[in-house]
């Protein structure tokens, strides 16, 4: 991989890093003011910067070996360029003068698999700008700016979970987040467990998926129920008066919030796993964001001994599955599961624990 110096002929003056995330429970609850339980993963994105004294931004994405140039009058076409542009716009909107920059991006977070590669890029870029320009921004403000960059410039009406997780979560701990108050608490994983994340081999594009449609359905359901957000509905049965499909969408959100609240308590890995299994059923049947490949991968995982529970993770429509496994067993279970899943010509692969090189 080419270095910053090889591309720009000089050394960077600021750099920052941000991790990807995997969500253990609380899917499609964040934009309903609900609760989520993500954790950071080891894979991360690095951004290196240097003011270039020119009149153009230059960005090199090392993994893609792609180089682009732009000025703030027009957003670049490349996805990675749009996230960078979005972050620059957010910082400019704070009234801050951003010099023209040479920007280098390197990442080992796979793109489009539901591990928040975009949130990690945004958070790493904003952190690098914070270092370079001594910006008085805390980690929550960084997450909020990152989310605005994604909504305004990448066109995805996403919630705040991914950016909060990338900005605040640690590897090996769960981050309980109340997405209305932003109250948060770091929690240990259930005793004797570890996380396994497998890619289904089916790419997911969030904007192209029905993400924005699901969000609009939730807002419509909340309006009909006369509440500010689905977080305010205490009981899944209260959603039964709603027309289809709003009643199932709302039932998912209400039941999923209850599952996160139960998982926040110090429960056993077994109980936690059961909540994950129930979450997958709800995402498949009520929220309808699963696909046959994810259902198959989850079913194989759930049959493996040493697996407490498994579900799709992230927005759905492709991407990854997460399982809670007996401590020390995740890699073996992952590889055994993939043998079965890939038999029919699929391209599933191990994401966490990191594949050995
Ligand atoms: C994507 C969004 C998040 C969240 C999840 C689903 O990752 O960016 O805000 O809504 O989907 O839980």
mmCIF file of C-alpha atoms and ligand atoms in Angstrom:
data_model
loop_
_atom_site.group_PDB
_atom_site.id
_atom_site.type_symbol
_atom_site.label_atom_id
_atom_site.label_comp_id
_atom_site.label_asym_id
_atom_site.label_seq_id
_atom_site.Cartn_x
_atom_site.Cartn_y
_atom_site.Cartn_z
ATOM 1 C CA UNK A 1 0.000 0.000 0.000
ATOM 2 C CA UNK A 2 1.384 3.461 -0.897
ATOM 3 C CA UNK A 3 2.129 5.790 2.015
ATOM 4 C CA UNK A 4 1.073 9.424 2.580
ATOM 5 C CA UNK A 5 4.619 10.500 1.747
ATOM 6 C CA UNK A 6 4.708 8.490 -1.469
ATOM 7 C CA UNK A 7 1.476 10.133 -2.634
ATOM 8 C CA UNK A 8 1.917 13.713 -1.441
ATOM 9 C CA UNK A 9 5.729 13.982 -1.224
ATOM 10 C CA UNK A 10 5.702 15.211 2.375
ATOM 11 C CA UNK A 11 4.703 14.136 5.900
ATOM 12 C CA UNK A 12 1.247 14.444 7.482
ATOM 13 C CA UNK A 13 0.772 16.974 10.291
ATOM 14 C CA UNK A 14 -2.307 15.377 11.913
ATOM 15 C CA UNK A 15 -3.745 11.901 12.084
ATOM 16 C CA UNK A 16 -6.566 10.037 13.777
ATOM 17 C CA UNK A 17 -8.194 6.648 13.877
ATOM 18 C CA UNK A 18 -11.730 5.355 14.504
ATOM 19 C CA UNK A 19 -13.063 1.785 14.796
ATOM 20 C CA UNK A 20 -15.893 -0.020 13.057
ATOM 21 C CA UNK A 21 -18.689 -1.416 15.190
ATOM 22 C CA UNK A 22 -20.945 -4.395 15.492
ATOM 23 C CA UNK A 23 -24.358 -4.079 17.093
ATOM 24 C CA UNK A 24 -25.266 -6.866 19.528
ATOM 25 C CA UNK A 25 -28.899 -5.883 20.134
ATOM 26 C CA UNK A 26 -31.162 -2.932 19.353
ATOM 27 C CA UNK A 27 -31.581 -2.897 15.585
ATOM 28 C CA UNK A 28 -33.574 -0.127 13.895
ATOM 29 C CA UNK A 29 -34.298 1.343 17.309
ATOM 30 C CA UNK A 30 -31.898 4.300 17.220
ATOM 31 C CA UNK A 31 -34.018 6.520 14.957
ATOM 32 C CA UNK A 32 -37.014 5.666 17.149
ATOM 33 C CA UNK A 33 -35.340 7.302 20.173
ATOM 34 C CA UNK A 34 -34.759 3.792 21.545
ATOM 35 C CA UNK A 35 -31.919 1.735 22.998
ATOM 36 C CA UNK A 36 -28.911 0.062 21.370
ATOM 37 C CA UNK A 37 -26.020 -2.136 22.463
ATOM 38 C CA UNK A 38 -23.074 -1.956 20.050
ATOM 39 C CA UNK A 39 -19.392 -2.709 20.589
ATOM 40 C CA UNK A 40 -16.303 -1.490 18.741
ATOM 41 C CA UNK A 41 -14.310 -3.957 16.616
ATOM 42 C CA UNK A 42 -10.551 -4.071 16.079
ATOM 43 C CA UNK A 43 -10.777 -3.104 12.421
ATOM 44 C CA UNK A 44 -10.437 0.655 12.040
ATOM 45 C CA UNK A 45 -9.920 3.563 9.664
ATOM 46 C CA UNK A 46 -6.967 5.962 9.735
ATOM 47 C CA UNK A 47 -7.020 9.477 8.313
ATOM 48 C CA UNK A 48 -3.815 11.504 7.839
ATOM 49 C CA UNK A 49 -3.866 15.179 6.892
ATOM 50 C CA UNK A 50 -1.712 18.095 5.910
ATOM 51 C CA UNK A 51 -2.643 21.609 4.708
ATOM 52 C CA UNK A 52 -1.426 21.837 1.101
ATOM 53 C CA UNK A 53 -1.300 25.608 0.500
ATOM 54 C CA UNK A 54 -3.098 25.059 -2.802
ATOM 55 C CA UNK A 55 -6.702 25.780 -3.728
ATOM 56 C CA UNK A 56 -7.999 22.247 -3.898
ATOM 57 C CA UNK A 57 -8.613 19.289 -1.583
ATOM 58 C CA UNK A 58 -6.745 16.146 -2.589
ATOM 59 C CA UNK A 59 -7.812 12.776 -1.193
ATOM 60 C CA UNK A 60 -6.147 9.405 -1.598
ATOM 61 C CA UNK A 61 -7.990 6.237 -0.527
ATOM 62 C CA UNK A 62 -5.191 3.709 -0.078
ATOM 63 C CA UNK A 63 -7.349 0.568 -0.090
ATOM 64 C CA UNK A 64 -9.019 1.552 -3.333
ATOM 65 C CA UNK A 65 -5.809 3.068 -4.756
ATOM 66 C CA UNK A 66 -7.973 5.994 -5.831
ATOM 67 C CA UNK A 67 -6.999 9.649 -5.925
ATOM 68 C CA UNK A 68 -9.512 12.493 -6.224
ATOM 69 C CA UNK A 69 -9.457 16.280 -6.144
ATOM 70 C CA UNK A 70 -12.314 18.639 -5.372
ATOM 71 C CA UNK A 71 -13.189 22.067 -4.067
ATOM 72 C CA UNK A 72 -16.127 22.912 -1.838
ATOM 73 C CA UNK A 73 -18.205 24.189 -4.785
ATOM 74 C CA UNK A 74 -19.037 20.641 -5.836
ATOM 75 C CA UNK A 75 -19.368 17.309 -4.068
ATOM 76 C CA UNK A 76 -17.178 14.503 -5.456
ATOM 77 C CA UNK A 77 -18.911 11.488 -7.018
ATOM 78 C CA UNK A 78 -16.925 8.826 -5.185
ATOM 79 C CA UNK A 79 -18.514 7.597 -1.961
ATOM 80 C CA UNK A 80 -15.409 8.084 0.172
ATOM 81 C CA UNK A 81 -15.098 11.604 -1.237
ATOM 82 C CA UNK A 82 -18.685 12.385 -0.265
ATOM 83 C CA UNK A 83 -18.080 11.414 3.367
ATOM 84 C CA UNK A 84 -14.945 13.591 3.479
ATOM 85 C CA UNK A 85 -16.764 16.454 1.779
ATOM 86 C CA UNK A 86 -19.676 16.070 4.210
ATOM 87 C CA UNK A 87 -17.345 16.305 7.216
ATOM 88 C CA UNK A 88 -15.604 19.383 5.810
ATOM 89 C CA UNK A 89 -19.004 21.014 5.220
ATOM 90 C CA UNK A 90 -20.074 20.294 8.806
ATOM 91 C CA UNK A 91 -16.925 21.868 10.221
ATOM 92 C CA UNK A 92 -17.233 24.890 7.927
ATOM 93 C CA UNK A 93 -20.840 25.287 9.094
ATOM 94 C CA UNK A 94 -19.464 25.829 12.626
ATOM 95 C CA UNK A 95 -17.835 28.973 11.241
ATOM 96 C CA UNK A 96 -14.395 27.409 11.088
ATOM 97 C CA UNK A 97 -12.016 28.180 8.244
ATOM 98 C CA UNK A 98 -10.650 24.884 6.939
ATOM 99 C CA UNK A 99 -7.446 25.147 4.871
ATOM 100 C CA UNK A 100 -7.142 23.086 1.680
ATOM 101 C CA UNK A 101 -5.830 19.683 2.666
ATOM 102 C CA UNK A 102 -4.056 16.603 1.429
ATOM 103 C CA UNK A 103 -5.979 13.698 2.949
ATOM 104 C CA UNK A 104 -4.932 10.054 3.127
ATOM 105 C CA UNK A 105 -7.357 7.284 4.126
ATOM 106 C CA UNK A 106 -6.424 3.723 5.036
ATOM 107 C CA UNK A 107 -8.861 1.190 6.471
ATOM 108 C CA UNK A 108 -9.210 -2.484 7.193
ATOM 109 C CA UNK A 109 -12.971 -2.292 7.788
ATOM 110 C CA UNK A 110 -14.706 -4.122 4.956
ATOM 111 C CA UNK A 111 -17.064 -1.799 3.059
ATOM 112 C CA UNK A 112 -20.797 -2.445 2.728
ATOM 113 C CA UNK A 113 -21.031 -5.314 5.216
ATOM 114 C CA UNK A 114 -22.738 -3.512 8.079
ATOM 115 C CA UNK A 115 -19.627 -2.801 10.170
ATOM 116 C CA UNK A 116 -19.998 0.976 9.850
ATOM 117 C CA UNK A 117 -17.062 1.663 7.593
ATOM 118 C CA UNK A 118 -18.699 4.979 6.706
ATOM 119 C CA UNK A 119 -19.166 6.082 10.335
ATOM 120 C CA UNK A 120 -15.540 5.163 11.059
ATOM 121 C CA UNK A 121 -14.361 7.252 8.104
ATOM 122 C CA UNK A 122 -16.439 10.227 9.216
ATOM 123 C CA UNK A 123 -15.337 9.975 12.855
ATOM 124 C CA UNK A 124 -11.661 9.502 11.911
ATOM 125 C CA UNK A 125 -11.837 12.494 9.534
ATOM 126 C CA UNK A 126 -13.480 14.731 12.148
ATOM 127 C CA UNK A 127 -11.012 13.596 14.805
ATOM 128 C CA UNK A 128 -8.123 14.437 12.474
ATOM 129 C CA UNK A 129 -9.628 17.881 11.861
ATOM 130 C CA UNK A 130 -10.047 18.295 15.635
ATOM 131 C CA UNK A 131 -6.315 17.614 16.066
ATOM 132 C CA UNK A 132 -5.206 19.800 13.150
ATOM 133 C CA UNK A 133 -7.380 22.808 13.983
ATOM 134 C CA UNK A 134 -7.587 22.359 17.799
ATOM 135 C CA UNK A 135 -11.376 22.220 17.575
ATOM 136 C CA UNK A 136 -13.171 22.254 20.950
ATOM 137 C CA UNK A 137 -15.393 19.273 20.061
ATOM 138 C CA UNK A 138 -16.150 16.385 22.404
ATOM 139 C CA UNK A 139 -16.802 12.826 21.243
ATOM 140 C CA UNK A 140 -20.589 13.219 21.234
ATOM 141 C CA UNK A 141 -20.336 16.383 19.128
ATOM 142 C CA UNK A 142 -18.025 14.525 16.741
ATOM 143 C CA UNK A 143 -20.630 11.746 16.437
ATOM 144 C CA UNK A 144 -23.413 14.246 15.760
ATOM 145 C CA UNK A 145 -21.412 16.042 13.056
ATOM 146 C CA UNK A 146 -20.559 12.682 11.492
ATOM 147 C CA UNK A 147 -24.241 11.718 11.397
ATOM 148 C CA UNK A 148 -25.162 15.048 9.765
ATOM 149 C CA UNK A 149 -22.448 14.516 7.170
ATOM 150 C CA UNK A 150 -23.992 11.148 6.306
ATOM 151 C CA UNK A 151 -27.593 12.410 6.193
ATOM 152 C CA UNK A 152 -26.871 15.628 4.282
ATOM 153 C CA UNK A 153 -24.240 14.411 1.839
ATOM 154 C CA UNK A 154 -24.512 10.623 1.526
ATOM 155 C CA UNK A 155 -28.316 10.702 1.422
ATOM 156 C CA UNK A 156 -28.957 8.108 4.138
ATOM 157 C CA UNK A 157 -31.426 9.208 6.794
ATOM 158 C CA UNK A 158 -29.513 7.168 9.399
ATOM 159 C CA UNK A 159 -29.766 7.246 13.175
ATOM 160 C CA UNK A 160 -26.881 8.154 15.479
ATOM 161 C CA UNK A 161 -25.870 4.692 16.696
ATOM 162 C CA UNK A 162 -23.001 3.978 14.300
ATOM 163 C CA UNK A 163 -21.301 7.325 14.789
ATOM 164 C CA UNK A 164 -21.741 7.154 18.587
ATOM 165 C CA UNK A 165 -20.319 3.625 18.612
ATOM 166 C CA UNK A 166 -17.335 4.588 16.469
ATOM 167 C CA UNK A 167 -16.717 7.682 18.574
ATOM 168 C CA UNK A 168 -17.303 6.235 22.062
ATOM 169 C CA UNK A 169 -17.302 2.414 22.171
ATOM 170 C CA UNK A 170 -14.387 0.170 23.164
ATOM 171 C CA UNK A 171 -13.390 -3.242 21.846
ATOM 172 C CA UNK A 172 -14.491 -6.061 24.188
ATOM 173 C CA UNK A 173 -17.181 -4.032 25.972
ATOM 174 C CA UNK A 174 -20.784 -3.283 25.103
ATOM 175 C CA UNK A 175 -21.906 0.326 24.963
ATOM 176 C CA UNK A 176 -25.479 0.701 26.181
ATOM 177 C CA UNK A 177 -26.922 3.866 24.668
ATOM 178 C CA UNK A 178 -30.234 5.578 25.245
ATOM 179 C CA UNK A 179 -30.646 7.308 21.904
ATOM 180 C CA UNK A 180 -33.040 9.945 23.251
ATOM 181 C CA UNK A 181 -31.042 11.185 26.213
ATOM 182 C CA UNK A 182 -27.649 9.865 25.016
ATOM 183 C CA UNK A 183 -27.165 8.408 28.502
ATOM 184 C CA UNK A 184 -24.618 5.659 28.128
ATOM 185 C CA UNK A 185 -22.899 2.960 30.070
ATOM 186 C CA UNK A 186 -20.055 0.598 29.224
ATOM 187 C CA UNK A 187 -20.885 -2.989 30.148
ATOM 188 C CA UNK A 188 -18.935 -6.244 30.093
ATOM 189 C CA UNK A 189 -20.004 -8.988 27.694
ATOM 190 C CA UNK A 190 -22.036 -11.752 29.387
ATOM 191 C CA UNK A 191 -19.694 -13.886 31.505
ATOM 192 C CA UNK A 192 -17.817 -16.574 29.555
ATOM 193 C CA UNK A 193 -18.756 -15.281 26.093
ATOM 194 C CA UNK A 194 -17.136 -13.744 23.044
ATOM 195 C CA UNK A 195 -18.333 -12.335 19.765
ATOM 196 C CA UNK A 196 -18.268 -13.870 16.311
ATOM 197 C CA UNK A 197 -19.117 -11.862 13.188
ATOM 198 C CA UNK A 198 -19.537 -13.488 9.796
ATOM 199 C CA UNK A 199 -20.136 -11.843 6.449
ATOM 200 C CA UNK A 200 -22.943 -13.379 4.396
ATOM 201 C CA UNK A 201 -21.145 -12.520 1.162
ATOM 202 C CA UNK A 202 -24.118 -10.433 0.048
ATOM 203 C CA UNK A 203 -23.285 -6.747 -0.300
ATOM 204 C CA UNK A 204 -25.613 -4.230 1.243
ATOM 205 C CA UNK A 205 -26.049 -0.663 0.137
ATOM 206 C CA UNK A 206 -27.838 1.277 2.781
ATOM 207 C CA UNK A 207 -29.143 4.106 0.611
ATOM 208 C CA UNK A 208 -30.343 1.668 -2.038
ATOM 209 C CA UNK A 209 -32.058 -0.489 0.554
ATOM 210 C CA UNK A 210 -35.412 0.205 2.083
ATOM 211 C CA UNK A 211 -33.844 1.879 5.090
ATOM 212 C CA UNK A 212 -35.390 5.298 4.512
ATOM 213 C CA UNK A 213 -38.774 3.662 3.883
ATOM 214 C CA UNK A 214 -38.653 1.770 7.201
ATOM 215 C CA UNK A 215 -37.822 4.961 8.982
ATOM 216 C CA UNK A 216 -40.799 6.748 7.407
ATOM 217 C CA UNK A 217 -43.067 3.813 8.400
ATOM 218 C CA UNK A 218 -41.961 4.152 12.027
ATOM 219 C CA UNK A 219 -42.675 7.867 12.005
ATOM 220 C CA UNK A 220 -46.131 7.205 10.561
ATOM 221 C CA UNK A 221 -46.796 4.544 13.224
ATOM 222 C CA UNK A 222 -45.753 6.900 16.021
ATOM 223 C CA UNK A 223 -48.051 9.620 14.654
ATOM 224 C CA UNK A 224 -51.008 7.225 14.540
ATOM 225 C CA UNK A 225 -50.310 6.080 18.095
ATOM 226 C CA UNK A 226 -50.062 9.698 19.239
ATOM 227 C CA UNK A 227 -46.520 9.409 20.630
ATOM 228 C CA UNK A 228 -43.385 11.423 19.888
ATOM 229 C CA UNK A 229 -41.461 8.256 18.940
ATOM 230 C CA UNK A 230 -42.001 4.492 19.094
ATOM 231 C CA UNK A 231 -39.760 4.472 22.170
ATOM 232 C CA UNK A 232 -42.744 5.866 24.046
ATOM 233 C CA UNK A 233 -44.954 2.817 23.394
ATOM 234 C CA UNK A 234 -44.509 0.650 26.494
ATOM 235 C CA UNK A 235 -46.133 -2.609 25.310
ATOM 236 C CA UNK A 236 -45.856 -4.463 21.968
ATOM 237 C CA UNK A 237 -49.603 -5.302 22.121
ATOM 238 C CA UNK A 238 -50.481 -1.580 21.910
ATOM 239 C CA UNK A 239 -49.307 -1.640 18.281
ATOM 240 C CA UNK A 240 -52.061 -4.061 17.224
ATOM 241 C CA UNK A 241 -54.509 -1.287 16.359
ATOM 242 C CA UNK A 242 -52.204 -0.072 13.566
ATOM 243 C CA UNK A 243 -52.772 -1.013 9.904
ATOM 244 C CA UNK A 244 -50.365 -3.403 8.133
ATOM 245 C CA UNK A 245 -47.415 -3.185 7.763
ATOM 246 C CA UNK A 246 -47.093 -0.417 10.370
ATOM 247 C CA UNK A 247 -48.263 -2.696 13.167
ATOM 248 C CA UNK A 248 -45.447 -5.192 12.536
ATOM 249 C CA UNK A 249 -42.843 -2.458 12.099
ATOM 250 C CA UNK A 250 -43.865 -0.896 15.410
ATOM 251 C CA UNK A 251 -44.051 -4.287 17.151
ATOM 252 C CA UNK A 252 -40.447 -4.952 16.159
ATOM 253 C CA UNK A 253 -39.246 -1.630 17.539
ATOM 254 C CA UNK A 254 -41.120 -1.948 20.835
ATOM 255 C CA UNK A 255 -40.086 -5.573 21.411
ATOM 256 C CA UNK A 256 -36.492 -4.834 20.385
ATOM 257 C CA UNK A 257 -36.265 -1.968 22.870
ATOM 258 C CA UNK A 258 -37.500 -4.323 25.595
ATOM 259 C CA UNK A 259 -34.837 -6.859 24.610
ATOM 260 C CA UNK A 260 -32.070 -4.266 24.941
ATOM 261 C CA UNK A 261 -33.334 -3.221 28.357
ATOM 262 C CA UNK A 262 -33.257 -6.853 29.485
ATOM 263 C CA UNK A 263 -29.785 -7.370 28.022
ATOM 264 C CA UNK A 264 -28.527 -4.305 29.903
ATOM 265 C CA UNK A 265 -28.993 -6.236 33.144
ATOM 266 C CA UNK A 266 -26.247 -8.707 34.129
ATOM 267 C CA UNK A 267 -27.913 -11.756 32.526
ATOM 268 C CA UNK A 268 -26.286 -15.058 31.539
ATOM 269 C CA UNK A 269 -24.845 -15.645 28.083
ATOM 270 C CA UNK A 270 -27.672 -18.148 27.497
ATOM 271 C CA UNK A 271 -30.366 -15.568 28.204
ATOM 272 C CA UNK A 272 -28.544 -12.950 26.150
ATOM 273 C CA UNK A 273 -28.356 -15.426 23.265
ATOM 274 C CA UNK A 274 -32.093 -16.067 23.440
ATOM 275 C CA UNK A 275 -32.699 -12.335 23.129
ATOM 276 C CA UNK A 276 -30.475 -12.273 20.025
ATOM 277 C CA UNK A 277 -32.420 -15.158 18.465
ATOM 278 C CA UNK A 278 -35.710 -13.400 19.169
ATOM 279 C CA UNK A 279 -34.280 -10.218 17.656
ATOM 280 C CA UNK A 280 -33.485 -12.036 14.421
ATOM 281 C CA UNK A 281 -37.011 -13.486 14.197
ATOM 282 C CA UNK A 282 -38.459 -10.041 14.726
ATOM 283 C CA UNK A 283 -36.180 -8.430 12.109
ATOM 284 C CA UNK A 284 -37.096 -11.175 9.628
ATOM 285 C CA UNK A 285 -40.850 -11.403 10.205
ATOM 286 C CA UNK A 286 -41.955 -8.028 11.539
ATOM 287 C CA UNK A 287 -39.374 -5.571 10.241
ATOM 288 C CA UNK A 288 -38.672 -7.513 7.022
ATOM 289 C CA UNK A 289 -35.047 -6.480 6.620
ATOM 290 C CA UNK A 290 -33.549 -9.951 6.353
ATOM 291 C CA UNK A 291 -32.775 -11.910 3.192
ATOM 292 C CA UNK A 292 -32.631 -15.723 2.684
ATOM 293 C CA UNK A 293 -28.822 -15.806 2.908
ATOM 294 C CA UNK A 294 -28.816 -14.066 6.308
ATOM 295 C CA UNK A 295 -31.584 -16.374 7.560
ATOM 296 C CA UNK A 296 -29.582 -19.401 6.470
ATOM 297 C CA UNK A 297 -26.350 -18.189 8.039
ATOM 298 C CA UNK A 298 -28.136 -17.372 11.299
ATOM 299 C CA UNK A 299 -29.882 -20.781 11.320
ATOM 300 C CA UNK A 300 -26.563 -22.607 10.855
ATOM 301 C CA UNK A 301 -24.983 -20.536 13.621
ATOM 302 C CA UNK A 302 -27.856 -21.202 15.993
ATOM 303 C CA UNK A 303 -27.413 -24.967 15.486
ATOM 304 C CA UNK A 304 -23.695 -24.971 16.380
ATOM 305 C CA UNK A 305 -22.757 -26.131 19.845
ATOM 306 C CA UNK A 306 -21.094 -23.312 21.757
ATOM 307 C CA UNK A 307 -23.382 -20.651 20.210
ATOM 308 C CA UNK A 308 -25.648 -18.867 22.689
ATOM 309 C CA UNK A 309 -27.518 -16.916 20.025
ATOM 310 C CA UNK A 310 -27.196 -15.285 16.600
ATOM 311 C CA UNK A 311 -28.853 -12.625 14.488
ATOM 312 C CA UNK A 312 -28.305 -10.369 11.518
ATOM 313 C CA UNK A 313 -26.529 -7.162 12.526
ATOM 314 C CA UNK A 314 -26.722 -3.650 11.096
ATOM 315 C CA UNK A 315 -29.403 -2.401 8.752
ATOM 316 C CA UNK A 316 -30.015 -5.776 7.056
ATOM 317 C CA UNK A 317 -30.669 -6.527 3.349
ATOM 318 C CA UNK A 318 -27.282 -8.282 3.229
ATOM 319 C CA UNK A 319 -24.114 -7.784 5.226
ATOM 320 C CA UNK A 320 -23.132 -9.549 8.407
ATOM 321 C CA UNK A 321 -24.429 -11.764 11.232
ATOM 322 C CA UNK A 322 -23.288 -11.617 14.840
ATOM 323 C CA UNK A 323 -23.242 -14.555 17.260
ATOM 324 C CA UNK A 324 -22.486 -14.797 20.958
ATOM 325 C CA UNK A 325 -20.230 -17.827 21.511
ATOM 326 C CA UNK A 326 -18.508 -19.624 24.341
ATOM 327 C CA UNK A 327 -15.282 -17.832 25.180
ATOM 328 C CA UNK A 328 -12.401 -19.191 23.103
ATOM 329 C CA UNK A 329 -14.672 -20.973 20.618
ATOM 330 C CA UNK A 330 -15.678 -18.210 18.211
ATOM 331 C CA UNK A 331 -13.005 -18.720 15.558
ATOM 332 C CA UNK A 332 -13.566 -22.480 15.366
ATOM 333 C CA UNK A 333 -17.360 -22.093 15.274
ATOM 334 C CA UNK A 334 -17.019 -19.431 12.587
ATOM 335 C CA UNK A 335 -14.898 -21.613 10.338
ATOM 336 C CA UNK A 336 -17.172 -24.653 10.795
ATOM 337 C CA UNK A 337 -20.246 -22.547 10.044
ATOM 338 C CA UNK A 338 -18.668 -21.143 6.900
ATOM 339 C CA UNK A 339 -17.873 -24.642 5.612
ATOM 340 C CA UNK A 340 -21.583 -25.439 5.725
ATOM 341 C CA UNK A 341 -22.794 -22.062 4.482
ATOM 342 C CA UNK A 342 -20.329 -21.806 1.591
ATOM 343 C CA UNK A 343 -21.110 -25.348 0.346
ATOM 344 C CA UNK A 344 -23.756 -23.939 -1.993
ATOM 345 C CA UNK A 345 -21.265 -21.588 -3.670
ATOM 346 C CA UNK A 346 -21.687 -18.632 -1.299
ATOM 347 C CA UNK A 347 -18.853 -16.313 -0.318
ATOM 348 C CA UNK A 348 -19.294 -15.961 3.431
ATOM 349 C CA UNK A 349 -16.199 -15.034 5.436
ATOM 350 C CA UNK A 350 -14.925 -14.426 8.937
ATOM 351 C CA UNK A 351 -14.833 -10.797 10.125
ATOM 352 C CA UNK A 352 -14.459 -11.083 13.933
ATOM 353 C CA UNK A 353 -12.233 -12.526 15.360
ATOM 354 C CA UNK A 354 -9.992 -11.014 12.695
ATOM 355 C CA UNK A 355 -9.106 -13.588 10.036
ATOM 356 C CA UNK A 356 -5.497 -14.754 10.395
ATOM 357 C CA UNK A 357 -3.364 -13.535 7.521
HETATM 358 C C1 LIG B 1 -27.587 1.540 10.058
HETATM 359 C C2 LIG B 1 -27.778 2.979 10.525
HETATM 360 C C3 LIG B 1 -27.976 3.027 12.042
HETATM 361 C C4 LIG B 1 -29.053 2.044 12.507
HETATM 362 C C5 LIG B 1 -28.832 0.660 11.896
HETATM 363 C C6 LIG B 1 -29.961 -0.292 12.178
HETATM 364 O O1 LIG B 1 -26.393 1.013 10.540
HETATM 365 O O2 LIG B 1 -26.687 3.784 10.171
HETATM 366 O O3 LIG B 1 -28.283 4.353 12.436
HETATM 367 O O4 LIG B 1 -30.326 2.534 12.226
HETATM 368 O O5 LIG B 1 -28.673 0.731 10.483
HETATM 369 O O6 LIG B 1 -30.039 -0.571 13.555
#
